[in-house]
Structures are given as C-alpha cells and as structure tokens.
Coordinates of C-alpha atoms and ligand atoms in Angstrom, one line a residue:
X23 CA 189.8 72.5 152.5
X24 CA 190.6 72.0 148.9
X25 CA 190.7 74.6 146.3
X26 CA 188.7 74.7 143.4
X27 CA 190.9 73.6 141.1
X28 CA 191.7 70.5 143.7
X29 CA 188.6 69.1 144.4
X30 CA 187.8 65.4 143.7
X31 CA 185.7 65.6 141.0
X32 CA 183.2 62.7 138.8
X33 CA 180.8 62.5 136.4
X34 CA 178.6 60.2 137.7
X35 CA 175.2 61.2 136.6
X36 CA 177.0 61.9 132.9
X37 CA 177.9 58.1 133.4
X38 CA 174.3 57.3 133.2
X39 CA 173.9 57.9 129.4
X40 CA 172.9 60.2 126.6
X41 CA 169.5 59.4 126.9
X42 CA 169.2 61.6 130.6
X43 CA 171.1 64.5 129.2
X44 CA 173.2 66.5 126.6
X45 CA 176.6 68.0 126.7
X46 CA 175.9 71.5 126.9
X47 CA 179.2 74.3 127.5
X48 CA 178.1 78.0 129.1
X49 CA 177.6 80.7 126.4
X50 CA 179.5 83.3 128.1
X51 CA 178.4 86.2 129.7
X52 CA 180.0 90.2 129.1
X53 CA 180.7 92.0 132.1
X54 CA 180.5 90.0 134.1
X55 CA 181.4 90.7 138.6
X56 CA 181.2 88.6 141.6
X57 CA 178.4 89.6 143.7
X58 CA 179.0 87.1 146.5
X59 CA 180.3 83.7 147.4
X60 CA 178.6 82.0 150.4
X61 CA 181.9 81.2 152.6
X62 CA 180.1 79.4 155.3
X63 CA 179.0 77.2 153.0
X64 CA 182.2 76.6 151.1
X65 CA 183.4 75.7 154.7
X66 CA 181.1 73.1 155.2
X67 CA 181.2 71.5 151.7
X68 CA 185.3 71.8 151.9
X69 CA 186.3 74.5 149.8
X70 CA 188.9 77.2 149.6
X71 CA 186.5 79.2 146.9
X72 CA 188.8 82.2 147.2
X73 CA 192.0 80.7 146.3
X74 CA 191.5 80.3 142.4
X75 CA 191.2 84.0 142.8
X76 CA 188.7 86.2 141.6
X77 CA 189.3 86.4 138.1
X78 CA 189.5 82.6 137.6
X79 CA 186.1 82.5 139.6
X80 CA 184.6 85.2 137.5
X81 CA 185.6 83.3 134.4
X82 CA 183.4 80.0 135.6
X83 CA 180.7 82.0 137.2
X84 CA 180.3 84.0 134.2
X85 CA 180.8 80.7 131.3
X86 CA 183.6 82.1 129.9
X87 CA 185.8 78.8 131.1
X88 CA 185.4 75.8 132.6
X89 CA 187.9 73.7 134.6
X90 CA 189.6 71.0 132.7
X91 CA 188.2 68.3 134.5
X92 CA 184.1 69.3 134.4
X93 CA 181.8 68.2 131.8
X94 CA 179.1 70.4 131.8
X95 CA 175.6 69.0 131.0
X96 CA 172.3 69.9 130.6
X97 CA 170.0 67.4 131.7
X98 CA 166.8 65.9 130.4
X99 CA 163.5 65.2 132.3
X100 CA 159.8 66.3 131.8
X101 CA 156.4 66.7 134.1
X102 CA 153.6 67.9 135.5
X103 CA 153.2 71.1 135.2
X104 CA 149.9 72.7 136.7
X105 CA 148.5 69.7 136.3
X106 CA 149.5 68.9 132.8
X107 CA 151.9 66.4 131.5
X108 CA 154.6 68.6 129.4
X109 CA 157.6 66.3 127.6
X110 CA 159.7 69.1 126.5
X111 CA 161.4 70.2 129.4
X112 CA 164.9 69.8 130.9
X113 CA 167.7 72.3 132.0
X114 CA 166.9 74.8 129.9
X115 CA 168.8 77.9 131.7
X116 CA 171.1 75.5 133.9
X117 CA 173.7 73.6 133.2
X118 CA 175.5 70.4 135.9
X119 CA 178.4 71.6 135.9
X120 CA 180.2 68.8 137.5
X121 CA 180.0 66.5 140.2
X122 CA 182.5 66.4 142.7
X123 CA 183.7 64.1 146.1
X124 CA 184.1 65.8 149.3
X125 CA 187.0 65.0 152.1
X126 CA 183.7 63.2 154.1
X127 CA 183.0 61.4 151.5
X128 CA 179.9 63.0 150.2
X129 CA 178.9 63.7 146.5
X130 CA 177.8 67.4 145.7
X131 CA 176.5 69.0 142.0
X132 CA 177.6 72.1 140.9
X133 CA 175.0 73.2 139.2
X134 CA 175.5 76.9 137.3
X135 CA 171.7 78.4 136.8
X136 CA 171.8 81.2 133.8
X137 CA 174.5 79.5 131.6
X138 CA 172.5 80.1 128.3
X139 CA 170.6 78.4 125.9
X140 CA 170.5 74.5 126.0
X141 CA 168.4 72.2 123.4
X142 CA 166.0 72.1 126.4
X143 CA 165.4 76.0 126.4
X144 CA 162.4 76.0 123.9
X145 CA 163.0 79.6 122.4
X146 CA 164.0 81.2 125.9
X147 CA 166.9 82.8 126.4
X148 CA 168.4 80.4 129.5
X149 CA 169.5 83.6 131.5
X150 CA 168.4 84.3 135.1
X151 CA 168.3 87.9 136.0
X152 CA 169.8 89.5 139.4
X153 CA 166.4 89.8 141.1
X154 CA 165.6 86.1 140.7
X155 CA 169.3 85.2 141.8
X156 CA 169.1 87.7 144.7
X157 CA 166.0 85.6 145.8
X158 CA 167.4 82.5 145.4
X159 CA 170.9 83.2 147.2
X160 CA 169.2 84.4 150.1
X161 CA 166.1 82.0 150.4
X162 CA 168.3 78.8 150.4
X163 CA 170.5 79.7 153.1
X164 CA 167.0 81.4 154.7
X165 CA 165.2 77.5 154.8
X166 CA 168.6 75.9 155.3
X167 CA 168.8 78.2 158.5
X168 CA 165.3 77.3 159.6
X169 CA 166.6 73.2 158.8
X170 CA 163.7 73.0 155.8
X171 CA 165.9 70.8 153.8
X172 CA 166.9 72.7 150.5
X173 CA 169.4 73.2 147.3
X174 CA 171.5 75.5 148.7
X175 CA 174.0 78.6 146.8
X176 CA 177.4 79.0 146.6
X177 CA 178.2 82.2 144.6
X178 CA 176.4 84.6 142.7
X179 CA 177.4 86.9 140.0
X180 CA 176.1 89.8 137.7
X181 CA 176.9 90.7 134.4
X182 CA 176.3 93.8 131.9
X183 CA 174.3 91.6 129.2
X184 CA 171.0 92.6 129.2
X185 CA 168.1 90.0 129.3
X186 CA 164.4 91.1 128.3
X187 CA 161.9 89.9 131.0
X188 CA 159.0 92.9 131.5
X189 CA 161.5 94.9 131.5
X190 CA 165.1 95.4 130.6
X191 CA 167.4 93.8 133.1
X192 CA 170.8 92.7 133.9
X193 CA 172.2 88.8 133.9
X194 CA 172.9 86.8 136.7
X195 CA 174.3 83.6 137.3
X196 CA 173.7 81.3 140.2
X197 CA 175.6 78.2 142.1
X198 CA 173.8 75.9 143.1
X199 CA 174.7 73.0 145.2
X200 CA 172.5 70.2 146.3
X201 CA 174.0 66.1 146.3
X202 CA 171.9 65.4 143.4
X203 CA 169.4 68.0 141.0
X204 CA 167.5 64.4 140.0
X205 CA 163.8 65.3 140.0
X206 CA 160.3 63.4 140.2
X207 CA 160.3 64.6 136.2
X208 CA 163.2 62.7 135.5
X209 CA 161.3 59.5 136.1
X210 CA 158.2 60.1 134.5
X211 CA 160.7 61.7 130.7
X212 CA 161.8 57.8 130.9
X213 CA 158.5 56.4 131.6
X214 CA 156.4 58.5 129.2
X215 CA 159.1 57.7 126.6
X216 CA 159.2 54.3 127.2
X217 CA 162.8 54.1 128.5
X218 CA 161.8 51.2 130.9
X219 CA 165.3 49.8 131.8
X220 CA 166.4 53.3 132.1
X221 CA 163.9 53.6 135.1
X222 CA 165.8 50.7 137.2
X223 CA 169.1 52.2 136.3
X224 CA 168.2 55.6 137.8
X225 CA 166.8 54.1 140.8
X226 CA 169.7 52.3 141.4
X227 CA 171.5 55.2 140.9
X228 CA 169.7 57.4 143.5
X229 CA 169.9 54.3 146.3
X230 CA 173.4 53.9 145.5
X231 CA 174.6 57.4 146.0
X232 CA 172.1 58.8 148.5
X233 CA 170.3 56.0 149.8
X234 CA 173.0 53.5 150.8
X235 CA 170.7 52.1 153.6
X236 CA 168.4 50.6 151.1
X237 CA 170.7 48.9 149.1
X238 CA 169.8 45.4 150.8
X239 CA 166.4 45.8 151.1
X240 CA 164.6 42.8 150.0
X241 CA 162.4 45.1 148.2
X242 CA 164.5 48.1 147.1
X243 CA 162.4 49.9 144.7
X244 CA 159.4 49.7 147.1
X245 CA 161.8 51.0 150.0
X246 CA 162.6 53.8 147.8
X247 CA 159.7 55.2 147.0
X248 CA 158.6 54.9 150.7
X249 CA 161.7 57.0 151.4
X250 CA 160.9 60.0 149.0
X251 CA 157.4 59.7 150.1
X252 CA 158.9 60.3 153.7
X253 CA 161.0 62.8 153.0
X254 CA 158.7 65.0 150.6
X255 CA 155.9 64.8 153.6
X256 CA 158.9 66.0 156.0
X257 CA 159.9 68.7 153.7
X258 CA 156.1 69.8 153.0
X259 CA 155.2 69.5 157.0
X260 CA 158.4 72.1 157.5
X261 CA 157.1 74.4 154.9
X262 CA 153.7 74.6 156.3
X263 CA 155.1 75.4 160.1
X264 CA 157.2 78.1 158.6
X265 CA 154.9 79.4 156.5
X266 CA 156.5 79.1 152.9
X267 CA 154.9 78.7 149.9
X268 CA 156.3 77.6 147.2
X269 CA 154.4 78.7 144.2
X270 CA 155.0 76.3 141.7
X271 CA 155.1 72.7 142.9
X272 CA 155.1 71.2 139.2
X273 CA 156.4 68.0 139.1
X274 CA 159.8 68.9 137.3
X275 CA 160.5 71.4 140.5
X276 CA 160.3 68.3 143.3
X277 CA 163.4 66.6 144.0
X278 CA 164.0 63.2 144.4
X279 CA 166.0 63.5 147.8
X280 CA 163.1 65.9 149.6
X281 CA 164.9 69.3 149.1
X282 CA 163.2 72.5 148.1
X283 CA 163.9 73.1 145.1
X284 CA 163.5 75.8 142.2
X285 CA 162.8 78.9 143.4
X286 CA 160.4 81.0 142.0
X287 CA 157.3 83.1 143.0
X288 CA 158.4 81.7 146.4
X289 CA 157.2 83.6 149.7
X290 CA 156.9 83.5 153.7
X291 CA 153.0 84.3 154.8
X292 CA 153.2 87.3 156.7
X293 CA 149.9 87.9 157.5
X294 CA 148.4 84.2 158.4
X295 CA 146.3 83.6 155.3
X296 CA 145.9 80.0 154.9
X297 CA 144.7 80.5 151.1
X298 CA 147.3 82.8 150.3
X299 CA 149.1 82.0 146.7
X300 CA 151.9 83.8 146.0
X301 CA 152.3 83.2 142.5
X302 CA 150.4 85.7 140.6
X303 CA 150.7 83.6 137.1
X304 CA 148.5 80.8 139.5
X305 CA 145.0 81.8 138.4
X306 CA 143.2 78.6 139.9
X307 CA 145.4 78.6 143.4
X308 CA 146.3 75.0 142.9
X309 CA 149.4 75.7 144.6
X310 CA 147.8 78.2 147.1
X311 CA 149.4 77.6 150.9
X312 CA 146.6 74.9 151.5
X313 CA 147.0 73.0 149.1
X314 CA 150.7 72.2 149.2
X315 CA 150.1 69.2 151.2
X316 CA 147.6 67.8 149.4
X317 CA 149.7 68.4 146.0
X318 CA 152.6 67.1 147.6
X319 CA 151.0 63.5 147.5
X320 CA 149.2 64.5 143.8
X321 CA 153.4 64.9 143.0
X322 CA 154.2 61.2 144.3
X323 CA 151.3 59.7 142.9
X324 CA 152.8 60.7 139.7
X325 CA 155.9 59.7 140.3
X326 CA 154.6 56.2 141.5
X327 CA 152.9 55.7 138.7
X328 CA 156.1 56.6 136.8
X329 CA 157.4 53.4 138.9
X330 CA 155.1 50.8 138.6
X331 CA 157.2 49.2 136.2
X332 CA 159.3 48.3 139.3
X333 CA 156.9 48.7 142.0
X334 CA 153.8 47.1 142.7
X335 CA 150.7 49.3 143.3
X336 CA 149.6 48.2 146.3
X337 CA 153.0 49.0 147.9
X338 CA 152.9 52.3 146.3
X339 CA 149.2 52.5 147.3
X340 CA 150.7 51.9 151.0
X341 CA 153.2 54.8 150.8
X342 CA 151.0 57.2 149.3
X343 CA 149.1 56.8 152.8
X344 CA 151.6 57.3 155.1
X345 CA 152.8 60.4 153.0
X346 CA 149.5 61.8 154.4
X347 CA 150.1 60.4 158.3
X348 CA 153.5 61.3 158.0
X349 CA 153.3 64.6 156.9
X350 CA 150.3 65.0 159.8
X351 CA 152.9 63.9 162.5
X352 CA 155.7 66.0 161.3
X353 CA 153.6 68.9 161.3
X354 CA 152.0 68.1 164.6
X355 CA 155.5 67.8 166.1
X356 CA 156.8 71.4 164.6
X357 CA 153.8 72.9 165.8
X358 CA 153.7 72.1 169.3
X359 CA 157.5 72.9 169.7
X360 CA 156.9 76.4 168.4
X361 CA 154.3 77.0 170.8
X362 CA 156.4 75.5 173.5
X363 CA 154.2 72.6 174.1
X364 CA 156.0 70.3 176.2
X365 CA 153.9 67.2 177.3
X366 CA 150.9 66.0 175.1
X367 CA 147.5 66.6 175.6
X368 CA 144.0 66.0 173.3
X369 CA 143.0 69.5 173.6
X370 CA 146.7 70.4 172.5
X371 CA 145.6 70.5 168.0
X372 CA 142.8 72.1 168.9
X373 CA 144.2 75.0 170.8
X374 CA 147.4 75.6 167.7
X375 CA 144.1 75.5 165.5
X376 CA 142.6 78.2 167.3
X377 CA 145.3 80.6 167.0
X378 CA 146.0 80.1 163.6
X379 CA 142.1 80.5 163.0
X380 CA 142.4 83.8 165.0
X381 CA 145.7 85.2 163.3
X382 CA 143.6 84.9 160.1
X383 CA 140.6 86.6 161.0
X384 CA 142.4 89.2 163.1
X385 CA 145.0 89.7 160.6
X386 CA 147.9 89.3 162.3
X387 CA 151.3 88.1 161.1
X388 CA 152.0 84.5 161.4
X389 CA 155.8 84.2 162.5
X390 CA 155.8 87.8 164.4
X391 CA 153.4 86.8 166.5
X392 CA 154.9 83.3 167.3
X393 CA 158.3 85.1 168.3
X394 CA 155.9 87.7 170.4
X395 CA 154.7 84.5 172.3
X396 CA 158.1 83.4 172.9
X397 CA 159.7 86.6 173.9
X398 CA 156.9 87.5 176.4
X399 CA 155.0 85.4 179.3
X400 CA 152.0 85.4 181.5
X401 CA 153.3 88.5 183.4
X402 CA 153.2 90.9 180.1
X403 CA 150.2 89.4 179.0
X404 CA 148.0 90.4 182.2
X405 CA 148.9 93.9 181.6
X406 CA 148.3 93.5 178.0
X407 CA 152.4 94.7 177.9
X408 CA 151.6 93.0 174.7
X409 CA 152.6 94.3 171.0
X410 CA 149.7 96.4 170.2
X411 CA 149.1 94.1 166.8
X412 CA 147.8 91.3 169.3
X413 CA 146.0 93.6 172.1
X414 CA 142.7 92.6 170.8
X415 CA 139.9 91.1 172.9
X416 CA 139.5 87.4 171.5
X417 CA 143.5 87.1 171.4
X418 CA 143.2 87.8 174.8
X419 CA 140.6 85.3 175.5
X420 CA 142.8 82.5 173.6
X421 CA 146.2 83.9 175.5
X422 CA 144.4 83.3 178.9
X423 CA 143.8 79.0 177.9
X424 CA 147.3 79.2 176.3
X425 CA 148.4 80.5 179.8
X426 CA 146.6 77.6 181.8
X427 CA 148.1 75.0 179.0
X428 CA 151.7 76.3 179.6
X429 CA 151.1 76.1 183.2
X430 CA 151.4 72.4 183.0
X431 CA 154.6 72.1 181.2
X432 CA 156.8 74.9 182.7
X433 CA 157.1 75.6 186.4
X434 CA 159.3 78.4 185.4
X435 CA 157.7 80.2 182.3
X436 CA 161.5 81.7 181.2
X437 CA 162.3 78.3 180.2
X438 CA 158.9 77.9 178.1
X439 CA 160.0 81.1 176.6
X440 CA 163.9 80.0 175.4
X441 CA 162.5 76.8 174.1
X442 CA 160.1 78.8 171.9
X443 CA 163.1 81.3 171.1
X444 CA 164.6 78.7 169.5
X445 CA 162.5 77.6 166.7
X446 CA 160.5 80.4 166.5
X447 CA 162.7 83.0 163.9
X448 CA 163.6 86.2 164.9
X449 CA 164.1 87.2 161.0
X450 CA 162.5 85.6 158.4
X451 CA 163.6 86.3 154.8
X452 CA 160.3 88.2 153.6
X453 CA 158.9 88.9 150.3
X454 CA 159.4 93.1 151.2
X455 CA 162.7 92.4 153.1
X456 CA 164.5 90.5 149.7
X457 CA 163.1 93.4 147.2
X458 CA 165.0 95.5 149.3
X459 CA 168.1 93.4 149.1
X460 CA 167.6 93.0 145.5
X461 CA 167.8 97.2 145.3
X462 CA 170.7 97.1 147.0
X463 CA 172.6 94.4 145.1
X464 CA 171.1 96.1 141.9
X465 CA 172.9 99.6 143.6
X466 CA 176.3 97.6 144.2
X467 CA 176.0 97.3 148.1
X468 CA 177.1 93.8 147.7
X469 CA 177.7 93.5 151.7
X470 CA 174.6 93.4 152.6
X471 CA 174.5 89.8 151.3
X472 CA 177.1 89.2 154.0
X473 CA 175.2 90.8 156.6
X474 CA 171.7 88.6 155.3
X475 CA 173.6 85.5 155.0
X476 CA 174.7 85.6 158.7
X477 CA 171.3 86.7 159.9
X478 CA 169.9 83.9 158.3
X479 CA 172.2 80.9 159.6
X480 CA 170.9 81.2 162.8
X481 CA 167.8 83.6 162.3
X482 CA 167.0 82.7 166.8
X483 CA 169.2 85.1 167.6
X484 CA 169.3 88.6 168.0
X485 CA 171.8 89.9 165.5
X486 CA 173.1 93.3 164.3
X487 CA 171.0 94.4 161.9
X488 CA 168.7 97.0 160.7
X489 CA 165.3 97.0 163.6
X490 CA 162.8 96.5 160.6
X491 CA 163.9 93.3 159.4
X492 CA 162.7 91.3 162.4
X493 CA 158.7 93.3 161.6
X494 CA 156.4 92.2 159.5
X495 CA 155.8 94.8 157.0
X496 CA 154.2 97.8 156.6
X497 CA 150.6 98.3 154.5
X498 CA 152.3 99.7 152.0
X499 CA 155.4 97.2 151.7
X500 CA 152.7 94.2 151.5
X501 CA 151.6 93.0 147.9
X502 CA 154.8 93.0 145.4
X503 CA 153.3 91.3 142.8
X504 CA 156.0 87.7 142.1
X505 CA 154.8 85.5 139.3
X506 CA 157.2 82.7 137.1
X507 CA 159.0 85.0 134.8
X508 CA 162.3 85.1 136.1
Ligands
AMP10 P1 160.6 76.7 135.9 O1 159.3 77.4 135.8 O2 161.7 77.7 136.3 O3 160.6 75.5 136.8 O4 161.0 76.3 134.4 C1 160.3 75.4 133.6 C2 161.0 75.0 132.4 O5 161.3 76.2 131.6 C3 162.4 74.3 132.7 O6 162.6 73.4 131.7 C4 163.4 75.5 132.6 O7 164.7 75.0 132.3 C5 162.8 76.3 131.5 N1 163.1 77.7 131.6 C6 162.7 78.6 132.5 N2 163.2 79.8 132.3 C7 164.0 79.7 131.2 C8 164.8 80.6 130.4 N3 164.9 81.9 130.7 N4 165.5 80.1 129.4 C9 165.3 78.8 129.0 N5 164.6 77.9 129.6 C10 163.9 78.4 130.7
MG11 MG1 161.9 74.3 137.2

C-alpha cells in the first residue's frame, strides 16, 4: 500500500500529444468536505488514501492543489450523440488528473469529474452536483458488485459553491478510476478531423497498455476492433440480465475497454418493462432498455468506420456480426444461471422468454422476483407460500413447467436454490433507493455511504441493513423523473 503522495505515477496518455487534449488545472472549489472515500477500493488499486490526511485530500478533491507530480488534462474527443455527429465535445467538467502504476503492475486514471470549466465546456459551468455524484459513487461499486464491468469511484466530496441546474444546488466532485477514460469518440475527433496517423498512434496505444495479447497479431488493428466488439457485447449482455439502462449511450459515453461508463439518467428496471427509458430528456426512446443492444452495435459501427483507415471493411463487417452472436451467447449464458438452469435444453429460451413476457404483463418486478425464485422451491410454491406479488394464476401455470425443468437438473432443489442466490441480488441499487441516499448525503449522514458500499460488494448476501432496501418500491416511490442535466 502506497500513499498518495507515493504512488508511481505517468503521463502516458499526455505523451500522446496536444492534439488529444489540453492542459487544464482545477478551478477550486469553496467549502469544500469529504463525503466519502471508497477504502475497499483503495485496497485493491494499492492505496493508503487516508494517510495524506484529510486536509491534503480535501485540497485535491476540491482543486485547490494538485500533487507535484500530476499533470492534469482535459481531454479531446467528439461523437454521436443521439444519433448526431457533434465535433465539439471533450472533458468539459472532468479533468485526467494523472496516470499512475500500481505494485501489480497495472495502469489506473485518476480522473476528478466537477473540476470546472475546460475549453471543452461550451458555456457550461463543468461542476457536478451532489445528487449526480451520489448516483455515481454508489452505481459503480453497484455494477462492479454485480461484475458488469465499469469506471469505478474513489472519493467523493461536497462543497458550499452553489451550481444552478433546475434548481439551486451544491457542488460535488467525483474520483473516478478506470485503466483508461479513452472512448469510441476519441477515434471518430481524429477521423472526422482528419488526424489519420493520430488514429494508428492511439490504437497502438490502447493494445499496448490494455491489450498486450494483441500486440503480435498479424493483423492487430483488425484484432482490436474484434476485441472492443467482444467486450462491448459482454458489457451490453450484462446490462440486459441485470436490468440497467443506461440512458444515454452516445458514442462519446462508450469506452474503448467495454466499461460502463458516464453515468447519467441511469436506472435498474423494477417493474419488467422491456421498453422502459429512463431518461426523460429521450423523447424518441432510442436508448429505451430494448434497444441497447441493437445501439450497442450502431456505437461500433461508428467506431469502425472511424477505423477503416487501418482496418479493412470486410474484417470490420465480420466483427460487427459476432457483436450480435456474442452478445446473444453472453446473455443466454446469464440468463440461464439466474434461473438456475443447469444442463441445456431447446425448450430452455423459450421458457426465460416466458417469464419475462409474464413479469411485464403481470407487472411484477424484474430482480425481486428472480431472488423470490431462488429463495423459495417447489414445496412453497404448491401452497402458493409464495410472495403475494407473484400469487397470480398464469405465474402459477409457468411456476409449475419451471418446476418440471428444474426437476431435471437438481435432485436436491436447496442446491438449485444457492446456485440462484448467487447471482440473483439481494439489493440492487434502485432509482427510489439512491434518492434516498442522496437526502441523506444532502442531510450530512455521510455513513450511510459506508453501509451502501458494503451492501453493494457482494449484494447475494443478506446484510444488515434497513428491510426496504431488498423491495421493490412502493407506487408512490416509482417514477422520479432522471433526465441529462446533472
Ligand atoms: P454527458 O451528457 O455528461 O455525456 O456530456 C456531454 C458533453 O457535455 C461532454 O463533453 C461533457 O464534458 C459536457 N458537459 C456535461 N455537463 C457539463 C457541465 N456542467 N459543464 C461543462 N461541460 C459539461
Ligand atoms: Mg459523457
């Protein structure tokens, strides 16, 4: 464990050139206090974040220093955006920080979100606010507990400036850690700008640094763009077991490495709505729950054709297709391991297929009821012990073929139901469940961070914690209205 002050750090990305970015310093923040730092995470990256002390911390969280050794950069990329090409974006509320080397070897950004203005910022004020933080901190450890691959947080912190959003509200800064923060929209800024060698260079830089395996490839470029194919349709296959939804899947918010990235209007489905869309500022639902899938592949084909300088189309042609049998597979796979099937059988989509269809039309929440599955077994179910949300007639129906199909895995039906425990969440971070942390944070209970953060490193566990948050929510606690401003 290193302390902050200690840690190995580069500037690796900054090495790249001036074109990809521009030295940016924080604009500080007044008043500022540390809300949190995740230490289970600090663990795991290699860092004593405590032993600068709290003021020192304070000091970087907030942009009134920086450590000797960082460069802090604001970096430059464009993208899609709903569907339309927009050049002018970049970091315009973030700033890279620095890079720095772990004890294993591995490289990590530190990357501070609600630094201030940057020449990317277009008129906007580059501040986060604590609700968007709040909802940030909590999701990334949330999808990281549930192994969707994500950014992930280190620290958050408040401060008394105030920033004009609908309302009035307070500052907050946010840092976030992921091994690179190189997006689809950085390739297409240098294509669309005609910054061909610039393309190479950054794909050489991505192999080298995260992609070591493809170094040799006899065709690395191609091998490369097969790889973020792969790991998008992994990442995209995850979200749509779990039920996330994104809300803004615009080309500058997909990274390169397959992690979620940029959260927003994002949201769990309670009630299983496959049309849901949880942004309220998406009027045509082209990122509805649906439809990530399909825009997934809409993302790649714009980033191949941002490529095909150094690709050749029918390779990226290739790897566009096996995004879509990849992504089919993966989700397959998730599926029948959360409901605990076992061996394969034809009939096996069909039967997943028929639940889902049923939890719409019957309105019932999508994760409770896969935990209710795998916390009861044939023996409740014949007495209808059931939760009375499920006790209807046609779920009963599909519960007695579910039976029969389990039958033929598990001799024993406690060990269909651990299997099950274990990927189906106990807890899942909902929309409801983070307003309320965000009321809390906003009234200084900063603890209950604590207590959300352990919940949600292993959310398959009972833990001790208020009953509600492993419910779906009430009527009345459905509906908070989330939409881009943040
Ligand atoms: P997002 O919708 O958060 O992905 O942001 C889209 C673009 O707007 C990016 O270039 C962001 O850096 C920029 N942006 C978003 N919010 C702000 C803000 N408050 N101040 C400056 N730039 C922002
Ligand atoms: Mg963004």
């Amino acid at each position: 464990m290193k302390s902050l002050d200690q840690l190995d750090y580069c500037h690796t990305y900054a090495d790249l050139g001036p074109s990809l970015s521009s030295r940016v310093n924080p604009t500080p923040l007044s008043g500022s206090y540390l809300i949190h730092t995740n230490q289970r995470l600090a663990k795991q990256l290699g860092i004593d974040i405590e032993s600068v002390g709290d003021e020192i911390l304070i000091q970087l969280l907030s942009g009134q220093g920086i450590l000797e050794s960082w460069s802090p950069i604001a970096m430059k990329y464009t993208g899609h955006q709903f569907g339309q090409y927009n050049p002018d974006l970049g970091d315009g509320r973030g700033l890279l920080l620095t890079e720095f080397i772990n004890d294993n070897g591995e490289k990590w950004d530190f990357h501070l979100k609600g630094s201030g203005q940057t020449p990317y910022s277009r008129g906007a004020d580059g501040r986060a606010v604590i609700r968007s933080s709040v909802r940030e901190y909590l999701i990334s450890a949330a999808m990281d507990g549930l192994s969707i691959p994500t950014t992930q947080a280190l620290a958050i912190s408040g401060a008394s400036t105030p920033v004009r959003r609908e309302e009035i509200e307070s500052a907050a800064t946010l840092l976030r850690i992921a091994p690179s923060h190189v997006r689809f929209g950085h390739f297409e800024y240098l294509f669309y700008s005609g910054q061909h060698s610039e393309i190479k260079a950054l794909a050489d830089y991505i192999i080298l640094w995260h992609m070591p395996e493809l170094k040799d490839s006899e065709d690395k470029y191609a091998a490369f763009f097969q790889q973020v194919t792969k790991r998008t349709a992994s990442m995209i296959a995850h979200w749509q077991a779990y039920g996330f939804c994104h809300g803004v899947m615009n080309t500058d918010n997909m990274s390169i490495l397959g992690l979620t990235f940029d959260y927003g209007p994002f949201a769990f489905l309670d009630t299983y709505l496959s049309k849901h869309i949880c942004n309220h500022s998406d009027y045509s639902g082209r990122y509805a729950f649906h439809q990530q899938p399909g825009i997934g592949q809409w993302n790649l084909s714009a980033l191949g054709y941002a490529l095909s300088s150094l690709i050749d189309s029918k390779q990226i042609e290739a790897s566009l297709q096996e995004y879509s049998t990849h992504i089919q597979a993966e989700y397959r796979r998730l599926m029948r391991a959360r409901f605990g099937l076992d061996s394969e059988h034809d009939s096996d989509p069909e039967l997943i297929n028929s639940c889902l269809e049923l939890m719409e039309k019957l309105g019932l929440d999508f994760n409770f009821t896969l935990r209710v599955l795998s916390e009861t077994g044939p023996d409740n179910w014949a007495d209808i012990g059931l939760d009375s949300t499920l006790n209807k007639p046609e779920f009963i129906a599909w519960l007695r073929e579910y039976q029969q199909r389990i039958a033929l895995d598990y001799g024993n039906d406690q060990q269909r139901q651990h299997a099950m425990q274990g990927v189906n969440p106990k807890y899942i971070l909902r929309t409801h469940l983070a307003q309320e942390a965000i009321e809390q944070v906003e009234n200084g209970e900063f603890d209950i961070l604590e207590t959300w953060l352990t919940v949600l490193a292993n959310p398959f566990i009972e833990h001790v914690c208020p009953t509600h948050w492993s419910l779906p929510p009430s009527n009345d606690q459905k509906g908070i209205c989330l939409s881009c401003s943040s």
